[in-house]
mmCIF file of C-alpha atoms and ligand atoms in Angstrom:
data_model
loop_
_atom_site.group_PDB
_atom_site.id
_atom_site.type_symbol
_atom_site.label_atom_id
_atom_site.label_comp_id
_atom_site.label_asym_id
_atom_site.label_seq_id
_atom_site.Cartn_x
_atom_site.Cartn_y
_atom_site.Cartn_z
ATOM 1 C CA UNK A 1 9.517 1.792 20.426
ATOM 2 C CA UNK A 2 9.932 5.403 19.303
ATOM 3 C CA UNK A 3 12.293 6.166 16.433
ATOM 4 C CA UNK A 4 13.857 9.570 16.093
ATOM 5 C CA UNK A 5 16.216 8.714 13.287
ATOM 6 C CA UNK A 6 14.362 10.650 10.605
ATOM 7 C CA UNK A 7 14.807 14.002 12.312
ATOM 8 C CA UNK A 8 17.475 16.501 11.391
ATOM 9 C CA UNK A 9 18.271 18.140 14.726
ATOM 10 C CA UNK A 10 20.011 21.048 13.043
ATOM 11 C CA UNK A 11 17.035 22.271 11.116
ATOM 12 C CA UNK A 12 13.771 22.016 13.060
ATOM 13 C CA UNK A 13 11.770 24.009 10.467
ATOM 14 C CA UNK A 14 12.811 21.781 7.594
ATOM 15 C CA UNK A 15 12.002 18.772 9.792
ATOM 16 C CA UNK A 16 8.538 19.995 10.541
ATOM 17 C CA UNK A 17 7.649 20.023 6.852
ATOM 18 C CA UNK A 18 9.535 16.897 5.881
ATOM 19 C CA UNK A 19 8.144 14.792 8.697
ATOM 20 C CA UNK A 20 4.636 16.058 8.135
ATOM 21 C CA UNK A 21 4.753 15.170 4.486
ATOM 22 C CA UNK A 22 6.093 11.685 5.273
ATOM 23 C CA UNK A 23 3.124 11.203 7.630
ATOM 24 C CA UNK A 24 0.774 12.396 4.903
ATOM 25 C CA UNK A 25 2.249 9.883 2.480
ATOM 26 C CA UNK A 26 1.897 7.107 5.075
ATOM 27 C CA UNK A 27 -1.770 7.988 5.566
ATOM 28 C CA UNK A 28 -2.286 8.023 1.802
ATOM 29 C CA UNK A 29 -0.608 4.595 1.603
ATOM 30 C CA UNK A 30 -2.871 3.181 4.342
ATOM 31 C CA UNK A 31 -5.965 4.558 2.602
ATOM 32 C CA UNK A 32 -4.846 2.954 -0.679
ATOM 33 C CA UNK A 33 -4.273 -0.388 1.041
ATOM 34 C CA UNK A 34 -7.746 -0.253 2.594
ATOM 35 C CA UNK A 35 -9.292 0.666 -0.766
ATOM 36 C CA UNK A 36 -7.526 -2.159 -2.609
ATOM 37 C CA UNK A 37 -8.504 -4.707 0.030
ATOM 38 C CA UNK A 38 -12.197 -3.874 -0.508
ATOM 39 C CA UNK A 39 -11.821 -3.681 -4.304
ATOM 40 C CA UNK A 40 -10.147 -7.109 -4.582
ATOM 41 C CA UNK A 41 -12.765 -8.641 -2.284
ATOM 42 C CA UNK A 42 -15.430 -7.283 -4.626
ATOM 43 C CA UNK A 43 -13.524 -8.593 -7.659
ATOM 44 C CA UNK A 44 -13.337 -12.119 -6.194
ATOM 45 C CA UNK A 45 -17.130 -12.068 -5.920
ATOM 46 C CA UNK A 46 -17.391 -11.231 -9.632
ATOM 47 C CA UNK A 47 -16.079 -14.659 -10.717
ATOM 48 C CA UNK A 48 -16.731 -18.347 -10.062
ATOM 49 C CA UNK A 49 -13.508 -19.431 -11.735
ATOM 50 C CA UNK A 50 -11.144 -20.703 -8.991
ATOM 51 C CA UNK A 51 -8.013 -19.958 -11.065
ATOM 52 C CA UNK A 52 -9.079 -16.323 -11.505
ATOM 53 C CA UNK A 53 -10.081 -16.047 -7.842
ATOM 54 C CA UNK A 54 -6.720 -17.406 -6.741
ATOM 55 C CA UNK A 55 -4.795 -14.752 -8.660
ATOM 56 C CA UNK A 56 -6.811 -11.957 -7.026
ATOM 57 C CA UNK A 57 -6.545 -13.545 -3.578
ATOM 58 C CA UNK A 58 -2.741 -13.139 -3.522
ATOM 59 C CA UNK A 59 -3.193 -9.369 -3.635
ATOM 60 C CA UNK A 60 -6.280 -9.432 -1.379
ATOM 61 C CA UNK A 61 -4.269 -11.183 1.364
ATOM 62 C CA UNK A 62 -1.188 -8.982 0.976
ATOM 63 C CA UNK A 63 -3.067 -5.659 1.247
ATOM 64 C CA UNK A 64 -4.120 -6.347 4.833
ATOM 65 C CA UNK A 65 -0.509 -7.204 5.692
ATOM 66 C CA UNK A 66 0.692 -3.974 4.028
ATOM 67 C CA UNK A 67 -1.866 -1.894 5.920
ATOM 68 C CA UNK A 68 -0.553 -3.326 9.212
ATOM 69 C CA UNK A 69 3.070 -2.671 8.234
ATOM 70 C CA UNK A 70 2.379 0.980 7.323
ATOM 71 C CA UNK A 71 0.350 1.351 10.489
ATOM 72 C CA UNK A 72 3.263 0.065 12.553
ATOM 73 C CA UNK A 73 5.708 2.478 10.885
ATOM 74 C CA UNK A 74 3.310 5.365 11.501
ATOM 75 C CA UNK A 75 3.024 4.506 15.196
ATOM 76 C CA UNK A 76 6.790 4.063 15.578
ATOM 77 C CA UNK A 77 7.446 7.497 14.027
ATOM 78 C CA UNK A 78 4.710 9.494 15.747
ATOM 79 C CA UNK A 79 4.025 7.596 18.963
ATOM 80 C CA UNK A 80 0.348 7.774 17.975
ATOM 81 C CA UNK A 81 -2.076 5.032 16.999
ATOM 82 C CA UNK A 82 -4.207 5.467 13.911
ATOM 83 C CA UNK A 83 -7.050 3.458 12.411
ATOM 84 C CA UNK A 84 -8.211 3.935 8.840
ATOM 85 C CA UNK A 85 -11.522 2.111 8.371
ATOM 86 C CA UNK A 86 -12.313 0.038 5.277
ATOM 87 C CA UNK A 87 -14.147 2.252 2.757
ATOM 88 C CA UNK A 88 -17.817 1.393 2.251
ATOM 89 C CA UNK A 89 -18.486 3.116 -1.075
ATOM 90 C CA UNK A 90 -15.795 2.366 -3.609
ATOM 91 C CA UNK A 91 -16.129 2.582 -7.405
ATOM 92 C CA UNK A 92 -18.202 -0.131 -9.111
ATOM 93 C CA UNK A 93 -17.347 -2.114 -12.243
ATOM 94 C CA UNK A 94 -19.668 -3.686 -14.822
ATOM 95 C CA UNK A 95 -17.186 -6.419 -15.615
ATOM 96 C CA UNK A 96 -14.131 -8.015 -14.071
ATOM 97 C CA UNK A 97 -11.756 -7.163 -16.909
ATOM 98 C CA UNK A 98 -12.195 -3.410 -16.476
ATOM 99 C CA UNK A 99 -11.559 -3.800 -12.735
ATOM 100 C CA UNK A 100 -8.409 -5.794 -13.551
ATOM 101 C CA UNK A 101 -7.266 -3.060 -15.923
ATOM 102 C CA UNK A 102 -7.547 -0.282 -13.310
ATOM 103 C CA UNK A 103 -5.855 -2.573 -10.791
ATOM 104 C CA UNK A 104 -2.743 -2.784 -12.993
ATOM 105 C CA UNK A 105 -2.509 1.030 -12.977
ATOM 106 C CA UNK A 106 -3.279 1.151 -9.262
ATOM 107 C CA UNK A 107 -0.513 -1.288 -8.389
ATOM 108 C CA UNK A 108 2.047 0.559 -10.508
ATOM 109 C CA UNK A 109 1.059 3.890 -8.916
ATOM 110 C CA UNK A 110 1.465 2.275 -5.497
ATOM 111 C CA UNK A 111 5.025 1.280 -6.433
ATOM 112 C CA UNK A 112 5.793 4.962 -7.243
ATOM 113 C CA UNK A 113 4.330 6.222 -3.971
ATOM 114 C CA UNK A 114 6.067 3.578 -1.868
ATOM 115 C CA UNK A 115 9.393 4.241 -3.532
ATOM 116 C CA UNK A 116 9.016 7.856 -2.414
ATOM 117 C CA UNK A 117 8.225 6.759 1.155
ATOM 118 C CA UNK A 118 11.217 4.384 1.059
ATOM 119 C CA UNK A 119 13.528 7.266 0.111
ATOM 120 C CA UNK A 120 12.314 9.308 3.111
ATOM 121 C CA UNK A 121 12.997 6.602 5.705
ATOM 122 C CA UNK A 122 16.330 6.178 7.468
ATOM 123 C CA UNK A 123 15.574 3.304 9.806
ATOM 124 C CA UNK A 124 16.814 0.018 8.220
ATOM 125 C CA UNK A 125 13.921 -2.009 9.624
ATOM 126 C CA UNK A 126 11.379 0.399 8.130
ATOM 127 C CA UNK A 127 13.236 0.449 4.811
ATOM 128 C CA UNK A 128 13.161 -3.368 4.752
ATOM 129 C CA UNK A 129 9.405 -3.267 5.290
ATOM 130 C CA UNK A 130 8.991 -0.874 2.352
ATOM 131 C CA UNK A 131 11.188 -3.090 0.191
ATOM 132 C CA UNK A 132 8.955 -6.072 0.954
ATOM 133 C CA UNK A 133 5.790 -4.076 0.210
ATOM 134 C CA UNK A 134 7.178 -2.661 -3.056
ATOM 135 C CA UNK A 135 8.157 -6.101 -4.355
ATOM 136 C CA UNK A 136 4.697 -7.458 -3.367
ATOM 137 C CA UNK A 137 2.994 -4.674 -5.359
ATOM 138 C CA UNK A 138 5.189 -5.438 -8.353
ATOM 139 C CA UNK A 139 4.084 -9.061 -8.059
ATOM 140 C CA UNK A 140 0.423 -7.964 -7.904
ATOM 141 C CA UNK A 141 0.863 -5.895 -11.067
ATOM 142 C CA UNK A 142 2.363 -8.914 -12.837
ATOM 143 C CA UNK A 143 -0.469 -11.178 -11.677
ATOM 144 C CA UNK A 144 -3.085 -8.695 -12.883
ATOM 145 C CA UNK A 145 -1.380 -8.449 -16.277
ATOM 146 C CA UNK A 146 -1.524 -12.252 -16.474
ATOM 147 C CA UNK A 147 -5.185 -12.177 -15.453
ATOM 148 C CA UNK A 148 -5.934 -9.518 -18.046
ATOM 149 C CA UNK A 149 -4.519 -11.706 -20.826
ATOM 150 C CA UNK A 150 -6.482 -14.692 -19.465
ATOM 151 C CA UNK A 151 -9.789 -12.815 -19.476
ATOM 152 C CA UNK A 152 -9.622 -11.069 -22.831
HETATM 153 FE FE1 FE2 B 1 -0.481 -3.242 -0.931
HETATM 154 FE FE1 FE2 B 2 -1.244 -4.459 -4.196
#
């Protein structure tokens, strides 16, 4: 289905810029989701402790779901399909705790970005999707804070 609800028919020039920047933010969001998926996979390999692994896996599983949701929104708004591949060379960490630390910041930055995307969407179904993603990222941040206190 193709949604036109985010267009202001009275000002095509303003639309051109607004819509383009929304698409840019959606692409940024998809890239972040891909990055985090790979990062959390790598982090799970850095521990043998099942309790630690489990905490990371919540986020690991959600990021693939989020990528699909953003991808769907992008296709509904543009009528185009897009595929952002998983990155192959992401930053490396000497220890799990430093990876956990940057993940807390990463999750909180994601909440900021997604709040911005949420404010640019008019379609209720798309806004609901963003709400779900934002609350998931807040949960990830909380889990990583818990993990940080467990590891230190
Ligand atoms: Fe996510
Ligand atoms: Fe996340």
